[in-house]
Short mmCIF file of C-alpha atoms in Angstrom, two decimals:
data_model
loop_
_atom_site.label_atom_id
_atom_site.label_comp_id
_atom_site.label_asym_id
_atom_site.label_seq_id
_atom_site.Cartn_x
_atom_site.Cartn_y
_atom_site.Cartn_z
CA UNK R 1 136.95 113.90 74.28
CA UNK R 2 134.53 112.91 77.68
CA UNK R 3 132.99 110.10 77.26
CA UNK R 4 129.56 110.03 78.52
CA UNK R 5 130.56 108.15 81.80
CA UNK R 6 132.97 110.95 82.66
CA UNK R 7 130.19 113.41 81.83
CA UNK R 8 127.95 111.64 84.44
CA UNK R 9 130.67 111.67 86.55
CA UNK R 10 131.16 115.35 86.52
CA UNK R 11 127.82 116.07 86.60
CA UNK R 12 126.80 114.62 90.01
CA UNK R 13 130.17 116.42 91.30
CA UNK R 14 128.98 119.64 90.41
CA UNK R 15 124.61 119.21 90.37
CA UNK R 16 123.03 122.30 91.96
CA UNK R 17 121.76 122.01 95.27
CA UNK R 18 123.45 118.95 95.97
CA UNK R 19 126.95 119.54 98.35
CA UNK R 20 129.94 117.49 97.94
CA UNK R 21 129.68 115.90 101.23
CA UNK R 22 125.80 115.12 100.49
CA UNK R 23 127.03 113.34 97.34
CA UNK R 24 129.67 111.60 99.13
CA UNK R 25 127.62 109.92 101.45
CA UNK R 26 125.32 108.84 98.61
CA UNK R 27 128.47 107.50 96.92
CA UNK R 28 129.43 105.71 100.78
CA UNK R 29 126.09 104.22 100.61
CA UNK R 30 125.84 102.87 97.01
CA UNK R 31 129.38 101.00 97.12
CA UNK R 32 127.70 98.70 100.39
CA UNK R 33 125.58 97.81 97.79
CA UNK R 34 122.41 98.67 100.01
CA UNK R 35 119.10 96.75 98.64
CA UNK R 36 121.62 93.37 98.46
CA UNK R 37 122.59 94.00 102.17
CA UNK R 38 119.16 94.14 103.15
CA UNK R 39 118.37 90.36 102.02
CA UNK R 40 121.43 89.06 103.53
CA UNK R 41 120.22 90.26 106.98
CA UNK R 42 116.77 88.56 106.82
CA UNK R 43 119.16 85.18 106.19
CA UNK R 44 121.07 86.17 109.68
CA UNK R 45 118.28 87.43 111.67
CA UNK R 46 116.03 84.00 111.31
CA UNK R 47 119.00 81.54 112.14
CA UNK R 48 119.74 83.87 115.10
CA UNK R 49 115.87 83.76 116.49
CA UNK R 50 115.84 80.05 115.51
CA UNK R 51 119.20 79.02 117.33
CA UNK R 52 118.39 80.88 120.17
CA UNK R 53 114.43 79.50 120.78
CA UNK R 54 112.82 82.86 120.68
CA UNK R 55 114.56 86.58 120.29
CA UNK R 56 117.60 86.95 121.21
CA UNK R 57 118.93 89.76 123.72
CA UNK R 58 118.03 92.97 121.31
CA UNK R 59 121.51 94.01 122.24
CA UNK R 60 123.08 91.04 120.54
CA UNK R 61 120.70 91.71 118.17
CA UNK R 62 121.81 95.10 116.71
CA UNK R 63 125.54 94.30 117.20
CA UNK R 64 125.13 91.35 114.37
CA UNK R 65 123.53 93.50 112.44
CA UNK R 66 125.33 96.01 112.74
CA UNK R 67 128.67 93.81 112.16
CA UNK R 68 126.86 92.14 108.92
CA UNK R 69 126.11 95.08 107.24
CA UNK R 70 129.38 96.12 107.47
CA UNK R 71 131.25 92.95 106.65
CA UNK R 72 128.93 93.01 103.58
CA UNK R 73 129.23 96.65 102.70
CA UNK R 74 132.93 96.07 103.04
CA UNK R 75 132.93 93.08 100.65
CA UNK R 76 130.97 94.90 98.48
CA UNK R 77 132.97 97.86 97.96
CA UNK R 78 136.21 95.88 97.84
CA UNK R 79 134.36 94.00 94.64
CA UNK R 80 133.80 97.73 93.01
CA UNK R 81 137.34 98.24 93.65
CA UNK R 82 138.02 94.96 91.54
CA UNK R 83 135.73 95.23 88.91
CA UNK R 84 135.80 98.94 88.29
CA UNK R 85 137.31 98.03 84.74
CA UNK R 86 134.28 96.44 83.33
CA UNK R 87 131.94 98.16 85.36
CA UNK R 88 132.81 101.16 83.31
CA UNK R 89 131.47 99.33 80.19
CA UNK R 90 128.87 98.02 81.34
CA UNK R 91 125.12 99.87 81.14
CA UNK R 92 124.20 99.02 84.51
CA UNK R 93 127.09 99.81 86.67
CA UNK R 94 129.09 102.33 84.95
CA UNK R 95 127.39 105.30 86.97
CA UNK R 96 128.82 103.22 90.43
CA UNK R 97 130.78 105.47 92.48
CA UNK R 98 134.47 104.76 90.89
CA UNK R 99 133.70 103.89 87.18
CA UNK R 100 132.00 107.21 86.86
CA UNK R 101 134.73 109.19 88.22
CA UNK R 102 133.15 110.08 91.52
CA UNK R 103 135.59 108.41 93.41
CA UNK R 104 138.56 107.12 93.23
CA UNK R 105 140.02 103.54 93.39
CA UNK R 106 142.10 103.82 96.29
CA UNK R 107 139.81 105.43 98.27
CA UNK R 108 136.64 102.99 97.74
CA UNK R 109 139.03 100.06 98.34
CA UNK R 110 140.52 101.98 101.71
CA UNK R 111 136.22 102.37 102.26
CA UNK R 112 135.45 98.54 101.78
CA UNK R 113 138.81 97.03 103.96
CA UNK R 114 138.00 99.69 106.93
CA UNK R 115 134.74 98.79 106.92
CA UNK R 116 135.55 95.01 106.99
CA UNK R 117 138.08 95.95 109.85
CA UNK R 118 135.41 97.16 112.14
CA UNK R 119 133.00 94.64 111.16
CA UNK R 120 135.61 91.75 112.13
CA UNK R 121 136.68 93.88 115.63
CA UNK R 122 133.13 94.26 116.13
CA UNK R 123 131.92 90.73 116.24
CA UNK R 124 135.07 89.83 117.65
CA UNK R 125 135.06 91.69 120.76
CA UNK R 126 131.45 92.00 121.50
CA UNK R 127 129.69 89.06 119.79
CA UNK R 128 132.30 86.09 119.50
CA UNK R 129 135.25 85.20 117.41
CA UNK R 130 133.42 82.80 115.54
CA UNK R 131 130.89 85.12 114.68
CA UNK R 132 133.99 86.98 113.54
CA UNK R 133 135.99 84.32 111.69
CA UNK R 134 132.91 83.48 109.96
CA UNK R 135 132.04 86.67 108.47
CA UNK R 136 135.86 87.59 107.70
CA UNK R 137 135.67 84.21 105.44
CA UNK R 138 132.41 85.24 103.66
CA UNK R 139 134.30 88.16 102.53
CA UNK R 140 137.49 86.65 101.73
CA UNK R 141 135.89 84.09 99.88
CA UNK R 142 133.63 86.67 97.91
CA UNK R 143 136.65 88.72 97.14
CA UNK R 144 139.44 85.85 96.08
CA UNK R 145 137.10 83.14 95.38
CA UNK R 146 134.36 84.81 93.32
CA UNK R 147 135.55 87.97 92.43
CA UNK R 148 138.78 87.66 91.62
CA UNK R 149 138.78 83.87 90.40
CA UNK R 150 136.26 82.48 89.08
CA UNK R 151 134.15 85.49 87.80
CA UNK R 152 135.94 85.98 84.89
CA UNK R 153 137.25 82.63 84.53
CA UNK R 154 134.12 80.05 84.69
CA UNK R 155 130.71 79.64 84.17
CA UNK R 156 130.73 77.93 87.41
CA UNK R 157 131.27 81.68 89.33
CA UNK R 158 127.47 81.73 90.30
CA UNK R 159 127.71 78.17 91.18
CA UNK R 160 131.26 77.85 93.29
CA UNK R 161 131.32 81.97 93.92
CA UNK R 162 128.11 81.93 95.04
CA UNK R 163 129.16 80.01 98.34
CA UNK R 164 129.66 83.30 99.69
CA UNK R 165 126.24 84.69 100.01
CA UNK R 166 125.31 81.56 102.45
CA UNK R 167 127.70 82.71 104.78
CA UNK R 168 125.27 84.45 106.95
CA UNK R 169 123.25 82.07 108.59
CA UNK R 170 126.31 80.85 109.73
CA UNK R 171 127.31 84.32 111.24
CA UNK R 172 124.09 84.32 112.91
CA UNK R 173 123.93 81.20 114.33
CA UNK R 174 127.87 81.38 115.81
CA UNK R 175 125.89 84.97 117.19
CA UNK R 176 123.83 83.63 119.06
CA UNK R 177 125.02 80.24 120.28
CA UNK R 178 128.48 80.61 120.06
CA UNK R 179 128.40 77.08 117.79
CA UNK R 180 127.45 75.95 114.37
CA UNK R 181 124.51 73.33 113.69
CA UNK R 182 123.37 70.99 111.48
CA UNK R 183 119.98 72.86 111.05
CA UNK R 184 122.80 75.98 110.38
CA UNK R 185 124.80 73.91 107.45
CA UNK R 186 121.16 73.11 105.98
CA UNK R 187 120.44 76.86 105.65
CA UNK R 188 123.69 77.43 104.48
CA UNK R 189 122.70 75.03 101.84
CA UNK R 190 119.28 76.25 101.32
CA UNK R 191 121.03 79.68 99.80
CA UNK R 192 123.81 77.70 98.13
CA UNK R 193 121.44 76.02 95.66
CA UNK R 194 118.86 79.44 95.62
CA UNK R 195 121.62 81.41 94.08
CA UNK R 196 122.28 79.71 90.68
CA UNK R 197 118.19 80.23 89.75
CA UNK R 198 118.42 83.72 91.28
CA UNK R 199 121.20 84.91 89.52
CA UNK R 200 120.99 83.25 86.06
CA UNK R 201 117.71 84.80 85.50
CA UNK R 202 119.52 88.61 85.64
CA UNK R 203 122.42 86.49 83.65
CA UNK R 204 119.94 85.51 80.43
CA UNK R 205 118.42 89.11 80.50
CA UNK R 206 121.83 91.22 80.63
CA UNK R 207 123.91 88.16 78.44
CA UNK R 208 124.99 91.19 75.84
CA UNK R 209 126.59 93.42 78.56
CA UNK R 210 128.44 90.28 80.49
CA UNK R 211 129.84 88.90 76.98
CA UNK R 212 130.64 92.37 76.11
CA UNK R 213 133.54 92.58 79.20
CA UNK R 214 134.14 89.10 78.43
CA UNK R 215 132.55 87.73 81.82
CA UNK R 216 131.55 83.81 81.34
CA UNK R 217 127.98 83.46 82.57
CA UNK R 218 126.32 80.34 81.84
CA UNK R 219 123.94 81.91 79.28
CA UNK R 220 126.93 83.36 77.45
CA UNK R 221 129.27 79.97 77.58
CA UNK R 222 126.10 77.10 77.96
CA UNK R 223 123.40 78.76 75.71
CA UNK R 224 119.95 79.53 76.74
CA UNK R 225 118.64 76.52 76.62
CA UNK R 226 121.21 74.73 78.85
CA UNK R 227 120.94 77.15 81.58
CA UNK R 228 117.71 77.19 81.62
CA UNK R 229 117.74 73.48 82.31
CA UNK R 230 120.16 73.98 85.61
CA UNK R 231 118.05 76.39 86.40
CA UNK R 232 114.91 74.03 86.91
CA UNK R 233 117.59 71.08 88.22
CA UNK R 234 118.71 73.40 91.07
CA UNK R 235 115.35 74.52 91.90
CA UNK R 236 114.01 70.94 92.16
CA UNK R 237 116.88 70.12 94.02
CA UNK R 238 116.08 73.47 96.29
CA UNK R 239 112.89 72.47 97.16
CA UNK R 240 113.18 69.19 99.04
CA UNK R 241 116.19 70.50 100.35
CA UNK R 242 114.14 73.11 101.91
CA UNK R 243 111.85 70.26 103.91
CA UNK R 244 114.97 68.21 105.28
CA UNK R 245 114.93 70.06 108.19
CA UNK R 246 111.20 69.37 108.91
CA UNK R 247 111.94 65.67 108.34
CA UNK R 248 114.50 65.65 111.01
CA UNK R 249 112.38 67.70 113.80
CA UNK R 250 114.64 70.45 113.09
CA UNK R 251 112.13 72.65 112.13
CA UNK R 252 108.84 72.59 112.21
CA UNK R 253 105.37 72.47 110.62
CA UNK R 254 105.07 76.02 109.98
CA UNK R 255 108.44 76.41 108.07
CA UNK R 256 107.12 73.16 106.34
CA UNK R 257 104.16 74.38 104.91
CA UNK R 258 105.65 77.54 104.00
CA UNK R 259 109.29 75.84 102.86
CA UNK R 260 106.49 73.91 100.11
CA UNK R 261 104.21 76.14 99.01
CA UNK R 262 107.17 78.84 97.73
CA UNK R 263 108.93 76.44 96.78
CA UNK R 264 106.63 75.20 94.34
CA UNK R 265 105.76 78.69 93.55
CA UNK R 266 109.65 79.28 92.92
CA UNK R 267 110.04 76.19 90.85
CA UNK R 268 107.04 77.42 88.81
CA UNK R 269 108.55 80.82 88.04
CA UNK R 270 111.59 78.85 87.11
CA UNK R 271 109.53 76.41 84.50
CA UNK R 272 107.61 79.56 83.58
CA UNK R 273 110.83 81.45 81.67
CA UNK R 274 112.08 78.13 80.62
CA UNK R 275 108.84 77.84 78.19
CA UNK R 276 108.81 80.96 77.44
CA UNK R 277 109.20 81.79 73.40
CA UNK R 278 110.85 85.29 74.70
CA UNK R 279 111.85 84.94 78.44
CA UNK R 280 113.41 88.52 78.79
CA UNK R 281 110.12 89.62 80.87
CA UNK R 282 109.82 85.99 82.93
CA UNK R 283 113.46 86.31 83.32
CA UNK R 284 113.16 89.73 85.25
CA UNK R 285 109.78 88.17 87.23
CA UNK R 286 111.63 85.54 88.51
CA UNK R 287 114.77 88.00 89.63
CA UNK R 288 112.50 89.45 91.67
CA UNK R 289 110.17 86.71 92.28
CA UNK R 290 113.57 84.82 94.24
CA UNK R 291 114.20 87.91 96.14
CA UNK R 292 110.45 87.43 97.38
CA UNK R 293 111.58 83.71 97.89
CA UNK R 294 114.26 83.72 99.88
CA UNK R 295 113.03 86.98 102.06
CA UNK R 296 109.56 84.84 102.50
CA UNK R 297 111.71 81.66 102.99
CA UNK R 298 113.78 82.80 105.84
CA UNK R 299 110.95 84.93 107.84
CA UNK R 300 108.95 81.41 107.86
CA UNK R 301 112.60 80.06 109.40
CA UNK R 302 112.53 83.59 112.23
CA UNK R 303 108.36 82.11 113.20
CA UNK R 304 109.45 78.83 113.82
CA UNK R 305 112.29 80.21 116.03
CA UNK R 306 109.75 83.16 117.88
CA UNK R 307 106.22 80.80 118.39
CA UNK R 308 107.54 77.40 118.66
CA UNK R 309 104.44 76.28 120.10
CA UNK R 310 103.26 76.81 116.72
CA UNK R 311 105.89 74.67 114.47
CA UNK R 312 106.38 71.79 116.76
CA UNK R 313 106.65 68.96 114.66
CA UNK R 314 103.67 66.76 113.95
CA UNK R 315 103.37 63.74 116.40
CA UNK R 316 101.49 60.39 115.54
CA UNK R 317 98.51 59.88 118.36
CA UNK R 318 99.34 57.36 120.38
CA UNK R 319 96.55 55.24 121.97
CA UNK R 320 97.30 54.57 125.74
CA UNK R 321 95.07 51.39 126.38
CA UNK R 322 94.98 50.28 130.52
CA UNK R 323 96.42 46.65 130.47
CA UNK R 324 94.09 46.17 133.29
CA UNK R 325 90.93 46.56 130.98
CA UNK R 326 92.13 44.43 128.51
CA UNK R 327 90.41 41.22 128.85
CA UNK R 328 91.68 37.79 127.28
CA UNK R 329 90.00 36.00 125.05
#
């Protein structure tokens, strides 16, 4: 008997007017994981204009992109590879490129390691081997930390796991200076404690399909209600994170204002689902609404870096009296 997977499957093999190369390359495409990619860029771009004081040499530029799409489409793939088992069962990932049959195992985990390859030799030899290093452990750590630990393990996965989406404004600060920062670490942290809110509100709307495969998500292990209070605590602690930087010059007053206003935006999306009777449509407005966030977030951080005349910090006046004048009494 087909299942209706395998049916799917066969179908885009064989769809009229549609060759098997042209569905291959749509199959390439979909294992990078595309739209996620996208996101991940803004977060290397910004620290890469910031670090450097204004745009960087579009060369160096297009090679870190080019090198962090490919790191991440690697990483990506090599995750299908993994979870191909409960993708299959799953309503919004079995038509993916290897549950469906389209493609097989072997060759969308060759796909995701030579991609990673040329990512690594790529940064390596014409950005620098930090650059390199650092992008190599943002897949390793997605891969054995995340995927293949604590996914189906803990309800800390988003939490821990989710380390390994802040790994490029690292990349894109060792890009462009060679070094890592302070100002780097705090962006590092600023996704670190955006990705538990981000990712719990897809976790409380598709709860059925990740306790059907037996994946721990917080709503699944915590309850609702429980989630949706680490939800608000790592929002609130998101926001002043956010403004640190501002506080210590690093940044300045244009990132400030725009680090506070989404921020309080994001944290009232957050409160939003949490008092909502039925959150299932909140849930999937804040999804998107920390996509917005962090996109918004990090193009405020790329400003700062391209018109710092315009986010120098605020200075106290300072009233320069002529001891001469001053008379005694």
């Amino acid at each position: 008997m087909t299942t209706s997977t395998e049916r799917a499957g066969l179908a885009a093999e064989v769809a009229p007017g549609r060759s098997f190369w042209s569905q291959r390359l749509r199959d390439y495409v979909t294992l990078t994981k595309p739209r996620i990619i996208s996101l991940l860029l803004v977060t290397t771009l910004a620290p890469m204009v910031l670090a450097a004081g204004g745009w960087p040499s579009t060369g160096l530029v297009v090679l870190a992109m080019i090198g962090g799409y490919l790191m991440a489409g690697g990483a990506n793939a090599i995750n299908m590879f993994l979870d191909r088992d409960i993708d299959s069962l799953m309503a919004r990932t079995r038509l993916r490129p290897i549950p469906s049959g389209r493609m097989s195992p072997a060759h969308g985990l060759g796909f995701g390691i030579a991609l990673a390859v040329a990512s690594f030799l790529l940064f390596a030899l014409a950005v620098n081997l930090l650059a390199a290093a650092l992008a190599l452990a943002g897949l390793l750590y997605y891969v054995f930390v995340y995927t293949r630990w604590l996914k189906r393990s803990s309800p800390q996965n988003i939490v821990i796991g989710g380390a390994a989406g802040a790994f490029p404004p690292l990349v894109g600060w060792a890009a462009a200076t060679g070094g890592i920062s302070l100002t780097a670490l705090y962006l590092f942290l600023i996704v670190f404690f955006w990705t538990p809110p981000h990712f719990w509100a897809l976790a409380l709307v598709k709860q059925k399909d990740y306790g059907k495969v037996g994946v721990p998500m917080a709503p699944n292990v915590w309850g609702e209600q429980h989630t949706l209070r680490q939800m608000i605590l790592y929002t609130g602690i998101l926001l002043p994170l956010t403004l640190v930087p501002v506080t210590l010059g690093e940044l300045g007053v244009v990132y400030g204002v725009a680090a506070l206003l989404l921020g309080l935006w994001f944290l009232y999306a957050v409160v939003k689902v949490a008092r909502a009777s039925d959150f299932t449509r909140p849930a999937w407005s804040l999804y998107r609404t920390s996509l917005l966030y962090l996109a918004l977030l990090f193009a405020a951080v790329l400003v700062d870096g391209l018109v710092p005349e315009l986010s120098d910090p605020v200075e106290t006046p300072v009233l320069l009296v002529n001891p001469d004048l001053v008379t005694e009494p």
